[in-house]
PDB file of C-alpha atoms in Angstrom:
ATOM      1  CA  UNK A   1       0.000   0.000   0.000  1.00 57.00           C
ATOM      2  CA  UNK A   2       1.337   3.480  -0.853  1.00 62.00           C
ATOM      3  CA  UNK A   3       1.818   5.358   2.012  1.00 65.00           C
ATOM      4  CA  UNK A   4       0.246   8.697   1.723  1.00 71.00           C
ATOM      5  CA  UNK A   5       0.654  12.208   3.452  1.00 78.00           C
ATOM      6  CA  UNK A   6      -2.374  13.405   4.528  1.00 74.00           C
ATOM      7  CA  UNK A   7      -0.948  17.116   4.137  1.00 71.00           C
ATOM      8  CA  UNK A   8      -0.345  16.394   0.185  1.00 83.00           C
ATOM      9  CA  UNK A   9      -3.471  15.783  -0.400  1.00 90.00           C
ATOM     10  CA  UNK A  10      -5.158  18.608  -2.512  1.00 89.00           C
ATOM     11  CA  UNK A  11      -7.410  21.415  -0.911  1.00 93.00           C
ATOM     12  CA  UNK A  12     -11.091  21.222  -2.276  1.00 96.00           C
ATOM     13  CA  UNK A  13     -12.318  24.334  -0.436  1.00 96.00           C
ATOM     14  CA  UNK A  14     -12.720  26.013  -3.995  1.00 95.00           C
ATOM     15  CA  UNK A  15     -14.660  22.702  -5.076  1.00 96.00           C
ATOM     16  CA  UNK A  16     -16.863  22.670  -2.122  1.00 97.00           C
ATOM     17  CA  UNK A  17     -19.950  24.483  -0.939  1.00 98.00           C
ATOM     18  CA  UNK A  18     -19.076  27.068   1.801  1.00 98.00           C
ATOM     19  CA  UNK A  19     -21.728  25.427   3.834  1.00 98.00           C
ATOM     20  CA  UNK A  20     -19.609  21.740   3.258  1.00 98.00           C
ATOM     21  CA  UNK A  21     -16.564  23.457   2.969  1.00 98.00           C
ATOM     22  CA  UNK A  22     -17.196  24.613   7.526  1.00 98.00           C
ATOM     23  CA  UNK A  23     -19.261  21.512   8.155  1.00 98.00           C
ATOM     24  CA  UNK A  24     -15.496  20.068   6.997  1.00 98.00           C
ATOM     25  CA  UNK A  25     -13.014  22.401   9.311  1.00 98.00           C
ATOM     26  CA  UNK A  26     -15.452  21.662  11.961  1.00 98.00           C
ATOM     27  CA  UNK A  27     -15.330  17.819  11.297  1.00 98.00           C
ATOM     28  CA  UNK A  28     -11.746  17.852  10.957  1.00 98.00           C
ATOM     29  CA  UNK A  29     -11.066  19.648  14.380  1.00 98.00           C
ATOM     30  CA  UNK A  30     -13.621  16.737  16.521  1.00 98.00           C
ATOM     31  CA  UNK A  31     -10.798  14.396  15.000  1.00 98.00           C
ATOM     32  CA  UNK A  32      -8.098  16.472  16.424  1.00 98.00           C
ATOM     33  CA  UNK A  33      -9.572  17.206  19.539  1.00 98.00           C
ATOM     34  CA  UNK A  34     -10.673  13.562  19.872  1.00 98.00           C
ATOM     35  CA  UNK A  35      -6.783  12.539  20.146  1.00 97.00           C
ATOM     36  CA  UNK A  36      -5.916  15.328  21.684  1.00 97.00           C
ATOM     37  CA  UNK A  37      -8.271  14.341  24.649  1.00 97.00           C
ATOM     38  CA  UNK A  38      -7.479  10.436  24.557  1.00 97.00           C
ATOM     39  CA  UNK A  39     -10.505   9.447  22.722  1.00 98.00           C
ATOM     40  CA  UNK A  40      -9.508   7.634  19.752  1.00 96.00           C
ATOM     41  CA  UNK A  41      -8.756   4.730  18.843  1.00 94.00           C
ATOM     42  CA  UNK A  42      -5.956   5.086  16.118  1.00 94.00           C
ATOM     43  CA  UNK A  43      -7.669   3.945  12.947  1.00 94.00           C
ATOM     44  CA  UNK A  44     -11.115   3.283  14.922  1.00 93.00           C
ATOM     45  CA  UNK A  45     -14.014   4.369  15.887  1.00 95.00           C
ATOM     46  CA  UNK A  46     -15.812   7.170  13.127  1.00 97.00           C
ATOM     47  CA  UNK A  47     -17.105  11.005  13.526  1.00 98.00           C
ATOM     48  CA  UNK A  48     -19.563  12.063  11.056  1.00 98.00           C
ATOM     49  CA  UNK A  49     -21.663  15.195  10.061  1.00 98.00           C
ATOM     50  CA  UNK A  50     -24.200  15.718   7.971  1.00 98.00           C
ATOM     51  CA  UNK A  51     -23.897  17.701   4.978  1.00 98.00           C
ATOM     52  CA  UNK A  52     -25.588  20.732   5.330  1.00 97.00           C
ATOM     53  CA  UNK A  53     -26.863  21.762   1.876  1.00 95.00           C
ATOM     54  CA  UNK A  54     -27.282  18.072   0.863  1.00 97.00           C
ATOM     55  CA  UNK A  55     -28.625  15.989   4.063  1.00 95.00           C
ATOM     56  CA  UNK A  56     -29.032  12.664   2.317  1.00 97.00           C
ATOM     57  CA  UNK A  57     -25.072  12.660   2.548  1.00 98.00           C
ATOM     58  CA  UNK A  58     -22.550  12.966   5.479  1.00 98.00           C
ATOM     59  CA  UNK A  59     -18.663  13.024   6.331  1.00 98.00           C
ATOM     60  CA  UNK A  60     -16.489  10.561   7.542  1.00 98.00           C
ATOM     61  CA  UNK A  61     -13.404   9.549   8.460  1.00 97.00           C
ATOM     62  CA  UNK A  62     -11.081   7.070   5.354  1.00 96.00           C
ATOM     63  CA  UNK A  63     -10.597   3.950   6.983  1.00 94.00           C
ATOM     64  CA  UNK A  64      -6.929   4.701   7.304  1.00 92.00           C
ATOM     65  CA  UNK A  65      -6.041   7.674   8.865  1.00 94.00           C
ATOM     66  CA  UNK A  66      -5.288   8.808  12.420  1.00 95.00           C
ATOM     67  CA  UNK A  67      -7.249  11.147  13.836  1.00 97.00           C
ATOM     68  CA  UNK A  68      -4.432  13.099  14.237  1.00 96.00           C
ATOM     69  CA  UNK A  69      -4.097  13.015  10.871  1.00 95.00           C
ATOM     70  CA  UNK A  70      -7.603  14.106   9.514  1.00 96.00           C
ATOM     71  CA  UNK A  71      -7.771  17.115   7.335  1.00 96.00           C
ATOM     72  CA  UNK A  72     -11.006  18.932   6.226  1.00 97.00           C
ATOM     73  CA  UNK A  73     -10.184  18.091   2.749  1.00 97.00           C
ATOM     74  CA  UNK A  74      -8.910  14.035   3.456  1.00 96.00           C
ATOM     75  CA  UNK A  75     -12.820  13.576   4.816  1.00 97.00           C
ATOM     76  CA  UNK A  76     -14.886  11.148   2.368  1.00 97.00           C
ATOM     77  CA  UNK A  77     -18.582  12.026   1.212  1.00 98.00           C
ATOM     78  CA  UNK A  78     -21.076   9.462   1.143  1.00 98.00           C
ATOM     79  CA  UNK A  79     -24.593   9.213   0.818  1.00 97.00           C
ATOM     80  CA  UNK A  80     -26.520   7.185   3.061  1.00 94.00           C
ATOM     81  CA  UNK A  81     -26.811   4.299   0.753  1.00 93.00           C
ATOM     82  CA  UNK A  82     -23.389   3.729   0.618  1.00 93.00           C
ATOM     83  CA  UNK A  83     -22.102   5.432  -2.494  1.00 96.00           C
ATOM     84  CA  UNK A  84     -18.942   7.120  -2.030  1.00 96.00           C
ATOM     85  CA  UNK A  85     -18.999  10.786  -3.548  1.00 97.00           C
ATOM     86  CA  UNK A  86     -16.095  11.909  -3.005  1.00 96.00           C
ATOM     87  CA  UNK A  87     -12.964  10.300  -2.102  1.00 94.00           C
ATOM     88  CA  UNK A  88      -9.038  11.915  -2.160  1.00 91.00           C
ATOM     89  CA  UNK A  89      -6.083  10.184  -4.323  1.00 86.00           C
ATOM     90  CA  UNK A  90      -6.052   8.061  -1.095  1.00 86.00           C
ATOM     91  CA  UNK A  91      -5.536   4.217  -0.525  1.00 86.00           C
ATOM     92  CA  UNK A  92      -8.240   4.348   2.068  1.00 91.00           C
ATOM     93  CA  UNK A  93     -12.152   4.192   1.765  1.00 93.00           C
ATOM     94  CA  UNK A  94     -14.823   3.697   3.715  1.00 95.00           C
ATOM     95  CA  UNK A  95     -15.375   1.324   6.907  1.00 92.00           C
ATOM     96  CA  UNK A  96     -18.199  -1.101   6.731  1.00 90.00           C
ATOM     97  CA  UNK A  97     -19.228  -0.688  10.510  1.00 88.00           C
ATOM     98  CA  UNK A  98     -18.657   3.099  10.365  1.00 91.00           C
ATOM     99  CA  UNK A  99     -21.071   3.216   7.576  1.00 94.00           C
ATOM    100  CA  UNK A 100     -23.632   1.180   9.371  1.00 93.00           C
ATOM    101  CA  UNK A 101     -23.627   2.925  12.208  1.00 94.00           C
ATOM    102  CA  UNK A 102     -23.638   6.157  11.569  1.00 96.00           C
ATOM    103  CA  UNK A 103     -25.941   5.623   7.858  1.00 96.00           C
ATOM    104  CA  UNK A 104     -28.684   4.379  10.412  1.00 96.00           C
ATOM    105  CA  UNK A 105     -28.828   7.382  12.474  1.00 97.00           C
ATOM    106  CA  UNK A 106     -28.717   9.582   9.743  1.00 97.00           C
ATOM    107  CA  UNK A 107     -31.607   7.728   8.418  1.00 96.00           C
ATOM    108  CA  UNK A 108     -33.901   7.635  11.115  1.00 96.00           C
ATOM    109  CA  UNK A 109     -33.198  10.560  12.385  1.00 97.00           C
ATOM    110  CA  UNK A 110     -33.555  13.901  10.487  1.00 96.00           C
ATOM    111  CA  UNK A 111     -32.810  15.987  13.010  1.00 97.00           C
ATOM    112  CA  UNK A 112     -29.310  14.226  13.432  1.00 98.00           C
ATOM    113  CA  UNK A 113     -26.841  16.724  12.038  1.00 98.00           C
ATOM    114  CA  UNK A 114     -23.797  15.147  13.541  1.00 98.00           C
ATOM    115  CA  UNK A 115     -22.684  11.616  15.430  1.00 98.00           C
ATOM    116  CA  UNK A 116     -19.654  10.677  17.393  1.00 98.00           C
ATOM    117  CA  UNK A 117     -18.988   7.227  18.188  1.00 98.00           C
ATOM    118  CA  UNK A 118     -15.811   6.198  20.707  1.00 98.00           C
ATOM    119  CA  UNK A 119     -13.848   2.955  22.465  1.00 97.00           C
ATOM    120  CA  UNK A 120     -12.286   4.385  25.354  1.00 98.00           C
ATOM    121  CA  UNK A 121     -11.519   2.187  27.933  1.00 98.00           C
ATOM    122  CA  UNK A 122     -13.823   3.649  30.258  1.00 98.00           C
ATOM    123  CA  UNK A 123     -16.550   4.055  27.532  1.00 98.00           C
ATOM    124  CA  UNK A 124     -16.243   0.416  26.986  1.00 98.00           C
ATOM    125  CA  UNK A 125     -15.660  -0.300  30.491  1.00 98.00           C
ATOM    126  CA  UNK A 126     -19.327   0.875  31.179  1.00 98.00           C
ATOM    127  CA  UNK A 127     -20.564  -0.770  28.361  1.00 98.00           C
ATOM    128  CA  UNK A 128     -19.527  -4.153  30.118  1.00 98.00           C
ATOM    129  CA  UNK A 129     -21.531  -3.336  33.173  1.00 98.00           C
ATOM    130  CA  UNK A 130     -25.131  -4.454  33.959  1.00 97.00           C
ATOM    131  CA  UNK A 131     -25.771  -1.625  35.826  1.00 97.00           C
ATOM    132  CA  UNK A 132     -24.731   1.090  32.847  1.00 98.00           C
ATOM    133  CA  UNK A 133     -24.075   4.426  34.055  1.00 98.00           C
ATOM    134  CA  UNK A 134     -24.964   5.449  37.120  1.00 98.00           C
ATOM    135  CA  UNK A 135     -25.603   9.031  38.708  1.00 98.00           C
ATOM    136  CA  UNK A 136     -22.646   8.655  40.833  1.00 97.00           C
ATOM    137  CA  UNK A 137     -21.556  12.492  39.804  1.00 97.00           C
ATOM    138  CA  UNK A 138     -23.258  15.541  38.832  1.00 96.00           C
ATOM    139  CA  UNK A 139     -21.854  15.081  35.350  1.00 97.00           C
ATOM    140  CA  UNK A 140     -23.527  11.834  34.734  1.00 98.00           C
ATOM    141  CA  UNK A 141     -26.891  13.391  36.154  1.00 97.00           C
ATOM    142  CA  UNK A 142     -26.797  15.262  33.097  1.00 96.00           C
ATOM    143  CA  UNK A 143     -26.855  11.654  31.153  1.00 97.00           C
ATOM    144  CA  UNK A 144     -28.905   9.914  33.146  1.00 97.00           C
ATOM    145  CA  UNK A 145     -32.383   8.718  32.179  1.00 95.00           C
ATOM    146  CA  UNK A 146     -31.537   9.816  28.505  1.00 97.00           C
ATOM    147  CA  UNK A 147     -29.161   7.281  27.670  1.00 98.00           C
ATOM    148  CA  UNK A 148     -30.999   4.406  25.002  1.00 98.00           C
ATOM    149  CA  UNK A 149     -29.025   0.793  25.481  1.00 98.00           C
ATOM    150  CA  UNK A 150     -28.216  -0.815  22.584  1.00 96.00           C
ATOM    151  CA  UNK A 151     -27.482  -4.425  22.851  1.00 95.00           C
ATOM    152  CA  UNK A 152     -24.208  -6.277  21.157  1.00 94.00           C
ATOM    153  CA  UNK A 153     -24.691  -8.650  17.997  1.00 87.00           C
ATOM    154  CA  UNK A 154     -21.126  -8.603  17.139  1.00 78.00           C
ATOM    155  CA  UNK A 155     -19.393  -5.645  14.992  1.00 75.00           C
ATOM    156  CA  UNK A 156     -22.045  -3.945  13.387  1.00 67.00           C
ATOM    157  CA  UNK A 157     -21.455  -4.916   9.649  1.00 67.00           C
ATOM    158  CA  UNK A 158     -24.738  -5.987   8.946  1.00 71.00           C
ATOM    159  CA  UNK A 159     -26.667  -3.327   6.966  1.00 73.00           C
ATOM    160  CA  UNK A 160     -29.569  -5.390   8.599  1.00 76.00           C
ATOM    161  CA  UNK A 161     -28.507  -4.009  11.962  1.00 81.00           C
ATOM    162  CA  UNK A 162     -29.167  -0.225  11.086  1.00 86.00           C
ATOM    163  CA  UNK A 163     -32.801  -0.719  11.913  1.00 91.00           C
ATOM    164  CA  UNK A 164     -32.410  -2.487  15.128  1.00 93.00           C
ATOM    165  CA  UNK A 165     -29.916   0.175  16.210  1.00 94.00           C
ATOM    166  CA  UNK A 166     -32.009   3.068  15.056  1.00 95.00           C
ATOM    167  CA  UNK A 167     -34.936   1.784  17.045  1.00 95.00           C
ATOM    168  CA  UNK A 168     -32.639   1.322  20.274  1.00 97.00           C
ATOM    169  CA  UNK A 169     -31.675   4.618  19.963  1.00 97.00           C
ATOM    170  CA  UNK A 170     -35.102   6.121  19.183  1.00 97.00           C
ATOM    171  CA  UNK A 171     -35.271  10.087  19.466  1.00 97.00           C
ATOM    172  CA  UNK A 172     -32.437   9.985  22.199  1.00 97.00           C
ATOM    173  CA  UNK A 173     -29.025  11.640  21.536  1.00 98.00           C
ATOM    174  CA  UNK A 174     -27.079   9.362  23.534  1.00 98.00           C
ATOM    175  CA  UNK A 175     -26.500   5.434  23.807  1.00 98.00           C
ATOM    176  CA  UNK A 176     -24.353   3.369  25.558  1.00 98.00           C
ATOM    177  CA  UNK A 177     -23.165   0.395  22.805  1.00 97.00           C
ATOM    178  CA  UNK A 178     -23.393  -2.568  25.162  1.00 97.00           C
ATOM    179  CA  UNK A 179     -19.891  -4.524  25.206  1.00 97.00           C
ATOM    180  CA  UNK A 180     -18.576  -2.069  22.251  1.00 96.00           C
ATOM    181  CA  UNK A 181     -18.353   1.649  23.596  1.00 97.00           C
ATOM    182  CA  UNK A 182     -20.306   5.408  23.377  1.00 98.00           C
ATOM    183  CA  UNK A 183     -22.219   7.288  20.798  1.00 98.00           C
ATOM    184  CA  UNK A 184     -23.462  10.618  20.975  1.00 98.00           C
ATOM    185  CA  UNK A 185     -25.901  12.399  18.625  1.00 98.00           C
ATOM    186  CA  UNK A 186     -25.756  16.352  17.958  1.00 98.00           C
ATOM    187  CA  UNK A 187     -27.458  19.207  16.460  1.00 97.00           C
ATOM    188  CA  UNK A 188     -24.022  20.205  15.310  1.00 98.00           C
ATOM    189  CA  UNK A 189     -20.604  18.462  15.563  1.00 98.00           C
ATOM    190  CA  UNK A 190     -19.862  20.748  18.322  1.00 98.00           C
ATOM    191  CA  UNK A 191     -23.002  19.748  20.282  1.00 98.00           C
ATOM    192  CA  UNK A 192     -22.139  15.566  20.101  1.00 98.00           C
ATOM    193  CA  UNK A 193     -18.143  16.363  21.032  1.00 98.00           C
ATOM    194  CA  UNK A 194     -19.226  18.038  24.135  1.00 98.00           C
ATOM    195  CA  UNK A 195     -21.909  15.528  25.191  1.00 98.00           C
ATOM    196  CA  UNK A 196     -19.042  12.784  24.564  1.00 98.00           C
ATOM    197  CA  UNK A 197     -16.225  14.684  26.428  1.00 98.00           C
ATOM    198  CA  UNK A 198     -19.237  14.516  29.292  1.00 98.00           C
ATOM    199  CA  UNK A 199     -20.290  10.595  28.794  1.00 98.00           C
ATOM    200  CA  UNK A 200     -16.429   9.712  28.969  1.00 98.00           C
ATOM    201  CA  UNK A 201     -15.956  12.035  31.719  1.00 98.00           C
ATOM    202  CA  UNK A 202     -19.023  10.561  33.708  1.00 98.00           C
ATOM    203  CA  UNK A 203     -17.407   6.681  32.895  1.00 98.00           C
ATOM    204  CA  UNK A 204     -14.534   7.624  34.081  1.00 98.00           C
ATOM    205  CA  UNK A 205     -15.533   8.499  37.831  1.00 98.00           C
ATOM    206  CA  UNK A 206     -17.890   5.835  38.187  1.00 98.00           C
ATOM    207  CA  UNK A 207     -14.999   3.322  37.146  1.00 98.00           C
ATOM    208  CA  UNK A 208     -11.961   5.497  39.616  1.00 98.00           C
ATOM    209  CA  UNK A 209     -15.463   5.224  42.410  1.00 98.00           C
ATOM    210  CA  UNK A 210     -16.073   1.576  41.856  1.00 97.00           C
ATOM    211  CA  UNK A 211     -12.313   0.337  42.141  1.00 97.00           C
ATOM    212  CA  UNK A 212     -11.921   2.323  45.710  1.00 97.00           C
ATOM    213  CA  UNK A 213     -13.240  -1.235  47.227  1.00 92.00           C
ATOM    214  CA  UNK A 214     -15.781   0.953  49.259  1.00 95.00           C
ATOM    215  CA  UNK A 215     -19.484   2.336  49.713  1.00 96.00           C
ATOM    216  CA  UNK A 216     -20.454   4.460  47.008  1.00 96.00           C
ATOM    217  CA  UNK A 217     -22.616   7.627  47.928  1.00 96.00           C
ATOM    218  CA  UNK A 218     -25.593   7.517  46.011  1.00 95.00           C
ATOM    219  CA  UNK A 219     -27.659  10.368  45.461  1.00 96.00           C
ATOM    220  CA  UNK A 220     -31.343  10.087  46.455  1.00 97.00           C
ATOM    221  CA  UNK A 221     -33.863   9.650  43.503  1.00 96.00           C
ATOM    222  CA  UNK A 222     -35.321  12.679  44.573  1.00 97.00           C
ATOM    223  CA  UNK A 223     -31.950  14.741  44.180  1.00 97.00           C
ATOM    224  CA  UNK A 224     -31.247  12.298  41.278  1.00 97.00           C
ATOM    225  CA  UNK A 225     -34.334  14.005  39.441  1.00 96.00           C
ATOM    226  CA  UNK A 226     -34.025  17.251  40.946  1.00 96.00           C
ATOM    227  CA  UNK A 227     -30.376  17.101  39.306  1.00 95.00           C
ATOM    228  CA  UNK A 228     -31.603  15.638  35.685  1.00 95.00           C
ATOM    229  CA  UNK A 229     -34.583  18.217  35.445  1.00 94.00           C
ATOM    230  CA  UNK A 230     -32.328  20.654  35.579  1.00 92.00           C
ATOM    231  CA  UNK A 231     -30.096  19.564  32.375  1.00 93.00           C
ATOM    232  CA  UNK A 232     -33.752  19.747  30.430  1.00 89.00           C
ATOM    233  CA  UNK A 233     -34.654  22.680  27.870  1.00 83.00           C
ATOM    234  CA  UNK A 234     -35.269  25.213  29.057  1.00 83.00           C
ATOM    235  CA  UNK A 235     -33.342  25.095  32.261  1.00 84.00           C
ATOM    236  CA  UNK A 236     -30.074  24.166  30.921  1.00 86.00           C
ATOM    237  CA  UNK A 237     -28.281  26.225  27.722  1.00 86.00           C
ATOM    238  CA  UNK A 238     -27.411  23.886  24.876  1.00 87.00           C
ATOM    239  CA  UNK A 239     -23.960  22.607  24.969  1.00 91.00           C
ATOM    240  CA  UNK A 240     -21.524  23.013  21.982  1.00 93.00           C
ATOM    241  CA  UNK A 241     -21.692  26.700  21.003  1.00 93.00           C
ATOM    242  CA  UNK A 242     -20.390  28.183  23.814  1.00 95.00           C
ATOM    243  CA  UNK A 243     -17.336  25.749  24.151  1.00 97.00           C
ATOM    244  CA  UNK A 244     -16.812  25.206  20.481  1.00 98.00           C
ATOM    245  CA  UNK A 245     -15.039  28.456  19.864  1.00 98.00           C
ATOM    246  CA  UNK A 246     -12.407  28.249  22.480  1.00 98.00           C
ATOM    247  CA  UNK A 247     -11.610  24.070  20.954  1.00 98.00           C
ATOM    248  CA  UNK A 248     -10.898  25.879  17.624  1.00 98.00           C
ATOM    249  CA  UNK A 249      -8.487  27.860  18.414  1.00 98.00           C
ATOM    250  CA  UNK A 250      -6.949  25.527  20.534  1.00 97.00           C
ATOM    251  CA  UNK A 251      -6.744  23.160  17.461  1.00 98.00           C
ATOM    252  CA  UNK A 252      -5.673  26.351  15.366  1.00 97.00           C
ATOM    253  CA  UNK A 253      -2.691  26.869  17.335  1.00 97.00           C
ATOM    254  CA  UNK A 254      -1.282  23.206  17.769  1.00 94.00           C
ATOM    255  CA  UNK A 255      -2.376  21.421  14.607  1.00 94.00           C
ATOM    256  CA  UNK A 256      -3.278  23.987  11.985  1.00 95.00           C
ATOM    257  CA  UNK A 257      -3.381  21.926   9.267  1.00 95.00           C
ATOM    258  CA  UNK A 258      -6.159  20.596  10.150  1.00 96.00           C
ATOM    259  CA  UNK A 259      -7.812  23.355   8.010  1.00 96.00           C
ATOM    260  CA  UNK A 260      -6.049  22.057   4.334  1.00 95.00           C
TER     261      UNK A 260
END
């Protein structure tokens, strides 16, 4: 296989819609910021958005490139049959399970404008457990109660599977993969990286609680619902916008390329 530079490959902002042409930076960045925060999976694991001025087709990763590697204009184009649009002078195409995954969301829900999908250790580590997340923290109260369970059939390469999947998940924008990891749904890639960076975060403390070999302090149900009311519309902002800005220009100044 020819190894390829993902910086030679050729800009396609002139090419592009301006619409595709952000939905693309923005895209790119989730992959950086993915690594950057210890949530990928080298080769693994997909982030996709939808393409805003043609929403029958979304963005995804080539099977074959690190995230730390993933450029707006490397990103492949598909529709959500499975036809590849567009695809760089690249050895790598598209991932049967990524493509299953994320074509059943985007087809079952039109309201889905973005999806990230991880295997962290803790992610997966929760997705082992009967009990699934718990509100242990105030950060997983925000999860709580909204999370859909979806239950493991082996790698999901099955185009048969998007259905099942797409009814576990129903209208709710997060689900816990059982045995296989996380998977967050967003009105914008922004909105499903921050609602992952809170799922892992939430795993994470429930695992570092569990392995202390002691009582855990559980929250009453009534301060349990208290605590989850208060992450629903209206009372809570909408997460993404307001952190989405600062992300950028973190990616801007350590891995600018991330913009060719």
């Amino acid at each position: 296989m020819t190894i390829v530079n993902p910086l030679d490959i050729a800009p396609i902002q002139g090419s592009v819609s301006e619409a595709e042409w952000q939905a693309r930076v923005d895209l790119a960045a989730c992959y950086r910021l993915c690594d950057r925060y210890g949530m990928s999976d080298m080769i693994y694991t997909h982030i996709t958005t939808r393409v805003p001025d043609a929403p029958d087709q979304f963005l995804i990763n080539p099977n074959g490139m690190l995230f730390s590697e993933i450029t707006a204009s490397s990103l492949l184009k598909v529709n959500i049959e499975g036809e590849v649009l567009y695809r760089p002078q690249t050895p790598y195409g598209l991932h049967p399970a990524g493509f299953t995954i994320h074509s059943s969301i985007y087809r079952a829900r039109p309201d889905a404008k973005a999806v990230m999908h991880t295997h962290t250790v803790a992610g997966m580590a929760v997705s082992a457990l009967k009990c699934g997340l718990l509100p242990l923290t105030q950060t997983a109260t925000r999860f709580y109660g909204r999370i859909a369970y979806h239950d493991f059939r082996g790698p999901e390469r099955d185009p048969a599977e998007r259905e099942s999947l797409a009814r576990s998940i129903g209208a709710r924008n997060y689900c816990i993969l059982k045995n296989h990891g996380l998977l967050t749904i967003g009105d914008s890639v922004a909105e499903a990286f921050i609602a992952m960076w809170g799922m892992e975060r939430a795993c994470q403390a429930q695992l570092q609680a569990m392995a202390c070999n002691t009582e855990l302090e559980m929250p009453s149900d009534e301060v349990v619902a208290k605590s989850c009311a208060m992450y629903d519309p209206p009372n809570s902002r909408r997460y993404g916008p307001l952190e989405w800005p600062g992300l950028l220009r973190q990616v801007d100044r350590t891995d600018p390329d991330f913009r060719n």
